[in-house]
Tab-separated table of C-alpha atoms in Angstrom:
chain	number	residue	atom	x	y	z
A	108	MET	CA	-46.322	86.755	5.465
A	109	PRO	CA	-42.203	86.967	6.340
A	110	VAL	CA	-41.331	86.174	9.206
A	111	TYR	CA	-38.443	87.979	11.081
A	112	SER	CA	-36.351	86.736	13.708
A	113	TRP	CA	-33.313	89.565	14.833
A	114	PRO	CA	-31.270	88.200	17.838
A	115	ARG	CA	-32.358	89.551	21.252
A	116	PRO	CA	-29.595	91.530	22.550
A	117	LEU	CA	-29.539	90.623	26.642
A	118	TYR	CA	-27.894	92.887	28.375
A	119	ARG	CA	-28.459	96.905	28.508
A	120	PRO	CA	-24.990	99.059	27.366
A	121	ASP	CA	-23.590	100.852	30.221
A	122	GLU	CA	-19.928	101.727	31.381
A	123	GLY	CA	-20.257	98.358	34.214
A	124	LEU	CA	-18.995	96.703	30.786
A	125	LEU	CA	-15.676	98.734	29.044
A	126	GLY	CA	-14.106	96.493	31.778
A	127	GLU	CA	-14.910	93.149	30.150
A	128	PRO	CA	-11.901	92.245	27.644
A	129	ASN	CA	-14.177	91.236	24.849
A	130	VAL	CA	-15.976	94.745	24.899
A	131	LYS	CA	-13.461	96.951	22.717
A	132	GLU	CA	-13.920	100.059	20.650
A	133	SER	CA	-15.010	99.794	17.301
A	134	THR	CA	-12.605	100.986	14.086
A	135	TYR	CA	-15.676	100.495	11.603
A	136	ALA	CA	-17.572	103.775	12.490
A	137	ARG	CA	-17.629	107.626	11.939
A	138	ARG	CA	-19.826	109.876	13.776
A	139	GLU	CA	-22.297	112.004	12.370
A	140	GLY	CA	-24.368	114.731	15.075
A	141	GLY	CA	-25.030	112.973	17.776
A	142	THR	CA	-25.583	109.461	16.455
A	143	VAL	CA	-23.025	106.815	15.709
A	144	VAL	CA	-22.736	105.473	12.150
A	145	CYS	CA	-21.500	101.493	12.825
A	146	THR	CA	-20.000	100.786	8.661
A	147	LEU	CA	-18.535	97.306	9.259
A	148	CYS	CA	-21.753	95.823	7.318
A	149	HIS	CA	-24.332	97.286	4.408
A	150	ARG	CA	-26.639	98.139	7.369
A	151	LYS	CA	-25.264	101.122	8.156
A	152	CYS	CA	-26.963	101.272	12.238
A	153	ARG	CA	-27.175	104.596	13.172
A	154	LEU	CA	-27.167	104.851	16.535
A	155	SER	CA	-28.114	107.161	19.481
A	156	HIS	CA	-25.900	106.978	22.791
A	157	GLY	CA	-27.310	103.345	24.472
A	158	ALA	CA	-28.735	101.933	21.068
A	159	VAL	CA	-27.577	98.433	20.096
A	160	GLY	CA	-27.435	97.027	16.556
A	161	ALA	CA	-29.599	95.278	14.605
A	162	CYS	CA	-26.512	92.236	15.023
A	163	GLY	CA	-26.997	92.660	18.984
A	164	MET	CA	-23.464	92.933	19.524
A	165	ARG	CA	-22.697	96.744	18.591
A	166	PHE	CA	-23.637	99.862	20.703
A	167	ASN	CA	-22.590	103.418	21.219
A	168	LEU	CA	-21.866	104.410	24.296
A	169	GLY	CA	-21.260	107.699	25.081
A	170	GLY	CA	-20.891	109.158	20.579
A	171	ARG	CA	-17.990	106.096	20.735
A	172	LEU	CA	-18.928	102.690	18.810
A	173	TYR	CA	-18.240	99.127	21.048
A	174	THR	CA	-17.898	95.654	20.315
A	175	ALA	CA	-18.947	93.291	22.545
A	176	ALA	CA	-18.021	90.233	20.805
A	177	TYR	CA	-14.306	90.936	20.581
A	178	GLY	CA	-12.663	87.143	21.226
A	179	LEU	CA	-16.101	86.393	22.755
A	180	LEU	CA	-16.699	82.255	21.798
A	181	THR	CA	-18.950	80.408	21.320
A	182	ALA	CA	-17.662	76.942	19.620
A	183	ALA	CA	-13.940	76.729	19.664
A	184	GLU	CA	-13.376	73.745	17.120
A	185	SER	CA	-12.018	71.408	14.381
A	186	ARG	CA	-13.625	70.664	11.538
A	187	PRO	CA	-12.982	70.178	7.936
A	188	MET	CA	-13.120	72.362	5.227
A	189	GLU	CA	-15.700	69.917	3.303
A	190	ILE	CA	-18.202	70.914	5.883
A	191	LYS	CA	-18.158	74.920	4.931
A	192	PRO	CA	-18.058	73.921	1.941
A	193	LEU	CA	-15.389	75.205	0.881
A	194	TYR	CA	-14.580	72.219	-1.862
A	195	HIS	CA	-12.075	73.892	-3.672
A	196	PHE	CA	-9.671	75.599	-0.861
A	197	TYR	CA	-7.244	73.480	1.153
A	198	PRO	CA	-9.063	70.157	0.166
A	199	GLY	CA	-8.425	67.325	2.991
A	200	THR	CA	-8.032	69.558	5.467
A	201	SER	CA	-9.355	70.819	8.238
A	202	ALA	CA	-9.425	74.348	10.774
A	203	LEU	CA	-10.116	75.169	14.133
A	204	THR	CA	-13.424	76.917	13.710
A	205	ILE	CA	-14.270	79.380	15.799
A	206	SER	CA	-17.387	81.741	16.238
A	207	SER	CA	-19.838	84.145	18.540
A	208	TRP	CA	-22.998	85.619	19.385
A	209	GLY	CA	-25.268	87.230	17.198
A	210	CYS	CA	-26.157	87.545	13.306
A	211	ASN	CA	-27.173	90.979	11.122
A	212	PHE	CA	-30.003	88.389	9.389
A	213	PRO	CA	-33.408	87.958	10.550
A	214	CYS	CA	-33.508	84.441	9.056
A	215	ALA	CA	-36.128	82.592	10.614
A	216	TRP	CA	-34.767	79.102	8.639
A	217	CYS	CA	-31.086	79.390	10.976
A	218	GLN	CA	-29.751	76.109	11.786
A	219	ASN	CA	-27.575	77.652	14.479
A	220	TRP	CA	-30.259	80.068	15.900
A	221	HIS	CA	-29.271	79.360	19.594
A	222	ILE	CA	-25.842	81.059	19.348
A	223	SER	CA	-27.382	83.764	16.149
A	224	LYS	CA	-30.460	84.453	17.686
A	225	ARG	CA	-28.796	85.241	21.049
A	226	ALA	CA	-26.466	88.483	22.187
A	227	ILE	CA	-24.356	88.223	25.213
A	228	PRO	CA	-21.735	90.301	25.850
A	229	ARG	CA	-20.015	87.612	28.991
A	230	GLY	CA	-19.435	84.821	28.127
A	231	VAL	CA	-15.299	82.943	27.163
A	232	TYR	CA	-12.859	84.618	26.209
A	233	VAL	CA	-10.207	83.949	24.558
A	234	PRO	CA	-6.862	85.632	23.123
A	235	PRO	CA	-6.362	85.114	19.214
A	236	GLU	CA	-3.069	83.612	19.706
A	237	LYS	CA	-4.564	80.669	22.511
A	238	VAL	CA	-6.858	79.439	19.042
A	239	VAL	CA	-3.624	79.847	16.623
A	240	GLU	CA	-2.131	77.645	19.503
A	241	TRP	CA	-4.907	74.971	19.596
A	242	ALA	CA	-4.965	74.902	15.542
A	243	LEU	CA	-1.454	74.406	15.629
A	244	GLU	CA	-1.156	71.475	18.694
A	245	ASN	CA	-4.468	70.335	16.837
A	246	GLY	CA	-2.992	69.492	13.951
A	247	ASP	CA	-5.504	72.051	11.709
A	248	SER	CA	-4.399	73.527	8.141
A	249	GLY	CA	-5.929	76.829	9.065
A	250	VAL	CA	-8.594	78.540	10.675
A	251	ASN	CA	-12.088	79.671	9.995
A	252	ILE	CA	-14.815	81.459	11.261
A	253	SER	CA	-18.896	80.155	11.169
A	254	PHE	CA	-21.792	78.953	12.953
A	255	ASN	CA	-23.199	82.222	13.709
A	256	GLU	CA	-22.400	85.838	11.711
A	257	PRO	CA	-18.344	86.020	10.840
A	258	THR	CA	-18.758	89.254	10.456
A	259	LEU	CA	-19.316	90.616	13.826
A	260	LEU	CA	-16.219	89.179	15.044
A	261	ALA	CA	-14.199	91.560	12.125
A	262	GLU	CA	-11.820	93.407	14.504
A	263	TYR	CA	-10.483	89.922	16.242
A	264	ALA	CA	-10.703	88.191	13.227
A	265	GLU	CA	-8.085	90.771	12.029
A	266	ASP	CA	-5.626	89.906	14.566
A	267	LEU	CA	-6.517	86.847	15.092
A	268	PHE	CA	-5.783	86.421	10.746
A	269	LYS	CA	-2.342	88.076	10.940
A	270	LEU	CA	-0.985	85.814	13.991
A	271	ALA	CA	-2.673	82.878	12.062
A	272	THR	CA	-0.880	83.277	8.363
A	273	ALA	CA	2.468	84.486	10.366
A	274	ARG	CA	2.755	80.343	11.169
A	275	GLY	CA	1.321	78.948	7.770
A	276	LEU	CA	-2.264	78.532	8.579
A	277	HIS	CA	-5.071	79.117	5.825
A	278	ALA	CA	-7.929	82.219	7.431
A	279	SER	CA	-11.633	81.482	6.243
A	280	ILE	CA	-14.621	83.138	6.605
A	281	ASN	CA	-18.143	81.288	6.049
A	282	THR	CA	-20.643	84.093	5.605
A	283	ASN	CA	-23.902	85.800	4.411
A	284	GLY	CA	-21.881	88.503	2.556
A	285	TYR	CA	-23.225	92.081	4.216
A	286	LEU	CA	-19.757	92.894	5.355
A	287	THR	CA	-19.136	96.565	3.633
A	288	GLU	CA	-16.281	96.452	1.187
A	289	GLU	CA	-14.440	98.015	3.654
A	290	ALA	CA	-14.356	94.570	6.299
A	291	VAL	CA	-13.834	92.418	3.305
A	292	GLU	CA	-10.380	95.042	1.758
A	293	ARG	CA	-9.481	94.980	6.068
A	294	LEU	CA	-9.736	90.959	6.388
A	295	ALA	CA	-8.643	90.222	3.018
A	296	ALA	CA	-5.143	92.314	4.116
A	297	ALA	CA	-4.998	90.806	7.759
A	298	GLY	CA	-4.747	87.558	5.118
A	299	MET	CA	-8.436	85.801	5.339
A	300	ALA	CA	-8.200	83.610	1.822
A	301	ALA	CA	-11.222	82.032	1.159
A	302	MET	CA	-15.093	83.078	1.950
A	303	ASN	CA	-17.763	80.544	1.379
A	304	VAL	CA	-20.991	83.072	0.792
A	305	ASP	CA	-24.781	82.540	1.342
A	306	LEU	CA	-27.002	83.276	-1.674
A	307	LYS	CA	-30.068	83.448	0.502
A	308	GLY	CA	-32.053	83.573	-2.935
A	309	GLY	CA	-33.276	86.236	-5.919
A	310	ARG	CA	-33.483	90.365	-4.881
A	311	GLY	CA	-37.416	89.517	-4.007
A	312	THR	CA	-36.401	87.256	-1.166
A	313	TYR	CA	-33.243	89.311	0.153
A	314	ARG	CA	-36.248	92.131	0.211
A	315	ARG	CA	-38.851	90.604	1.775
A	316	TRP	CA	-37.388	88.374	4.235
A	317	LEU	CA	-34.327	89.636	5.305
A	318	ALA	CA	-34.931	93.642	4.945
A	319	ALA	CA	-31.507	93.079	3.136
A	320	ASP	CA	-30.596	94.412	-1.029
A	321	LEU	CA	-28.357	91.465	-2.742
A	322	ASP	CA	-26.630	93.575	-4.847
A	323	LYS	CA	-24.820	94.651	-2.027
A	324	LEU	CA	-23.647	91.433	-1.201
A	325	LEU	CA	-22.515	90.694	-4.598
A	326	ASN	CA	-20.576	93.940	-4.560
A	327	THR	CA	-18.278	93.167	-1.388
A	328	ALA	CA	-18.261	89.546	-2.877
A	329	ARG	CA	-16.989	90.820	-5.968
A	330	ARG	CA	-14.205	93.258	-4.333
A	331	ALA	CA	-12.795	90.159	-2.275
A	332	LYS	CA	-13.071	88.256	-5.502
A	333	SER	CA	-10.759	91.240	-7.024
A	334	LEU	CA	-8.632	91.067	-3.947
A	335	GLY	CA	-7.164	87.673	-4.795
A	336	VAL	CA	-10.035	86.098	-2.254
A	337	HIS	CA	-11.350	82.596	-3.246
A	338	VAL	CA	-14.888	82.772	-3.236
A	339	GLU	CA	-17.492	79.830	-3.200
A	340	PHE	CA	-21.324	80.096	-2.744
A	341	THR	CA	-24.296	78.566	-1.082
A	342	TYR	CA	-27.824	78.051	-1.966
A	343	LEU	CA	-29.806	76.303	0.521
A	344	VAL	CA	-33.214	75.705	-1.517
A	345	ILE	CA	-35.864	76.693	0.962
A	346	PRO	CA	-39.585	75.696	-0.437
A	347	GLY	CA	-42.268	78.521	-0.777
A	348	VAL	CA	-39.192	81.076	-0.006
A	349	ASN	CA	-36.778	81.025	-2.647
A	350	ASP	CA	-37.493	77.902	-4.774
A	351	GLY	CA	-38.587	80.318	-7.588
A	352	GLU	CA	-35.318	82.296	-7.724
A	353	ALA	CA	-32.912	79.457	-9.020
A	354	GLU	CA	-32.038	81.697	-12.256
A	355	GLU	CA	-31.892	84.356	-10.385
A	356	VAL	CA	-29.534	82.835	-7.622
A	357	LEU	CA	-27.339	81.038	-11.293
A	358	GLU	CA	-27.098	84.374	-12.772
A	359	ALA	CA	-25.520	85.727	-9.639
A	360	ALA	CA	-23.356	82.722	-9.353
A	361	ALA	CA	-22.653	82.676	-13.317
A	362	SER	CA	-21.377	86.524	-13.184
A	363	PHE	CA	-17.938	85.409	-11.084
A	364	GLY	CA	-16.879	83.073	-13.883
A	365	ARG	CA	-18.024	79.258	-15.173
A	366	GLU	CA	-14.837	77.897	-12.427
A	367	THR	CA	-16.472	79.787	-9.471
A	368	PRO	CA	-18.178	77.013	-7.159
A	369	LEU	CA	-21.640	76.733	-6.188
A	370	HIS	CA	-23.139	74.573	-3.459
A	371	ILE	CA	-26.674	73.874	-3.906
A	372	THR	CA	-27.587	72.478	-0.375
A	373	ALA	CA	-31.415	70.969	0.670
A	374	TYR	CA	-33.248	72.984	3.663
A	375	HIS	CA	-34.854	71.154	7.133
A	376	PRO	CA	-37.321	73.082	9.286
A	377	ALA	CA	-35.616	74.439	11.878
A	378	HIS	CA	-35.867	77.604	14.255
A	379	MET	CA	-38.893	78.962	12.993
A	380	PHE	CA	-39.948	77.152	10.478
A	381	THR	CA	-41.904	74.783	9.431
A	382	ASN	CA	-41.904	74.549	5.870
A	383	PRO	CA	-40.944	71.136	4.481
A	384	PRO	CA	-37.724	69.280	3.229
A	385	THR	CA	-36.583	70.238	-0.119
A	386	PRO	CA	-36.855	67.535	-1.953
A	387	PRO	CA	-34.290	66.172	-2.831
A	388	ASP	CA	-35.465	65.596	-6.806
A	389	LEU	CA	-36.131	69.511	-6.912
A	390	VAL	CA	-32.299	70.083	-5.604
A	391	ASP	CA	-31.145	67.600	-8.252
A	392	ALA	CA	-33.154	69.619	-11.138
A	393	LEU	CA	-31.045	72.408	-9.918
A	394	TRP	CA	-27.555	70.519	-10.111
A	395	ARG	CA	-28.091	69.623	-14.197
A	396	ARG	CA	-29.482	72.818	-15.228
A	397	ALA	CA	-26.753	75.156	-12.781
A	398	ARG	CA	-23.639	72.541	-14.639
A	399	ARG	CA	-25.385	74.041	-17.804
A	400	GLU	CA	-23.894	77.634	-16.985
A	401	LEU	CA	-21.161	76.720	-13.811
A	402	ASP	CA	-18.241	73.920	-14.016
A	403	PHE	CA	-18.254	73.063	-10.606
A	404	VAL	CA	-21.643	72.415	-8.884
A	405	TYR	CA	-21.886	70.720	-6.170
A	406	VAL	CA	-25.363	68.919	-4.188
A	407	GLY	CA	-25.672	69.367	0.032
A	408	ASN	CA	-27.171	67.973	2.740
A	409	ILE	CA	-28.340	64.435	0.205
A	410	PRO	CA	-26.721	62.268	0.678
A	411	GLY	CA	-24.528	59.997	-1.308
A	412	HIS	CA	-25.592	62.175	-4.188
A	413	PRO	CA	-23.105	62.412	-7.634
A	414	GLY	CA	-23.224	66.132	-6.918
A	415	GLN	CA	-20.786	65.434	-3.854
A	416	HIS	CA	-17.913	64.920	-6.232
A	417	THR	CA	-15.472	66.834	-8.280
A	418	TYR	CA	-15.229	66.242	-11.720
A	419	CYS	CA	-12.943	67.615	-14.501
A	420	PRO	CA	-14.861	69.750	-16.663
A	421	ASN	CA	-12.737	68.338	-19.981
A	422	CYS	CA	-13.065	64.534	-19.461
A	423	GLY	CA	-15.252	64.154	-16.380
A	424	TYR	CA	-12.526	62.428	-14.558
A	425	PRO	CA	-13.795	62.631	-10.465
A	426	VAL	CA	-10.953	64.267	-9.017
A	427	ILE	CA	-11.550	64.429	-5.734
A	428	LYS	CA	-14.205	62.312	-3.941
A	429	ARG	CA	-16.304	62.941	-1.004
A	430	ALA	CA	-18.688	60.651	0.948
A	431	GLY	CA	-20.701	63.344	3.840
A	432	ASP	CA	-18.144	65.979	5.168
A	433	ARG	CA	-14.843	64.280	4.279
A	434	ALA	CA	-12.560	63.993	1.300
A	435	VAL	CA	-11.747	60.689	0.455
A	436	LYS	CA	-9.587	60.588	-2.378
A	437	ILE	CA	-8.039	63.373	-4.263
A	438	GLU	CA	-6.353	62.879	-7.237
A	439	LEU	CA	-4.486	65.587	-8.472
A	440	SER	CA	-1.007	65.627	-10.611
A	441	GLY	CA	0.335	68.927	-10.008
A	442	GLY	CA	-2.989	70.719	-9.533
A	443	LYS	CA	-3.858	69.155	-12.666
A	444	CYS	CA	-6.548	66.109	-13.852
A	445	PRO	CA	-4.083	63.347	-13.393
A	446	ARG	CA	-6.327	61.748	-16.797
A	447	CYS	CA	-6.176	64.765	-19.206
A	448	GLY	CA	-4.006	66.915	-17.834
A	449	ARG	CA	-6.778	69.735	-17.619
A	450	GLU	CA	-5.848	72.705	-14.608
A	451	LEU	CA	-8.345	72.705	-11.944
A	452	PRO	CA	-8.994	75.668	-9.960
A	453	ILE	CA	-8.364	74.465	-6.156
A	454	VAL	CA	-6.601	76.911	-4.197
A	455	GLY	CA	-3.850	75.385	-1.639
A	456	ARG	CA	-2.185	71.868	-1.240
A	457	PRO	CA	-4.320	68.888	-0.329
A	458	GLY	CA	-3.594	67.672	2.778
A	459	ARG	CA	-4.299	66.172	6.168
A	460	TYR	CA	-6.854	66.621	8.770
A	461	GLY	CA	-6.192	67.336	11.810
A	462	ARG	CA	-8.201	65.509	14.737
A	463	LEU	CA	-11.406	66.149	13.747
A	464	TYR	CA	-14.511	67.436	15.695
A	465	ARG	CA	-12.425	67.770	18.844
A	466	SER	CA	-14.266	71.188	21.001
A	467	PHE	CA	-11.720	73.496	22.849
A	468	ILE	CA	-14.228	75.199	24.552
């Protein structure tokens, strides 16, 4: 039977929260009768007075929707774009990466369960301009929201991305992709230039394990791409959950075009899940299969696999070589393969890493 693990709200909405700097009225809301509907993600939680949304960080108080996550950070550290993974977006650079509490998905295998499965309305509040200052001081080329679901920080992300892009920083998120088209439009307008979107399996996995709809996620990702947002997908292969839906995942990724990067990643037991790790041979077989449909397929969590590198789809030359979570050799000549001249779909110039893994809070 599927195991659901929703975030636990460790608070009760009351007037006392309204004085906190991280508690703000949300602009992703509409009133319907005596309830408030949250329009931030496709769950569209309908909340009565005092009720908390599925994510654990949004609540109705007096007929108004509030977020308790604005600027409430659980992590802020410099990390390479390759670890996200965003292989085709400013390779060889790093982003000041932040997170908050909670999540709108009940994944029982979550690697970051210590923050995604808890919802706490108090902690370290950091204004968006401070994150920008940290990124510039640290030598990072951008800002990124990751670890827990970045959708929960949407209002904060809009403010942060506007400030960051005005200072020449790139902006990106790592997401489960369940934000609404409205949310992705607003984030893109604020400066979001890239998304890594989890493809957690086929439609069966989304129904059984996540109480969600894969097609809604794909529609949002298509809207993001139509707005010029760079999109990469990650497929975490979990034995006994979604390993039998690889063809459906591949079909979904391929519908975005042959040049769409797909990361096929090995699972390791975490949180409430004890299924055995993904066999490397299975990941390798899926990598080889996917390369018949997509030009850029990558392998994650299997050190030393040749699927870590970027190969020119025309001549096969390794234009970007990686070791672990770093790009160690980048050979691009004006965005083209140095051997055959084929233009490669890489967004942004390669650069230098900041002081990686430096923690700010």
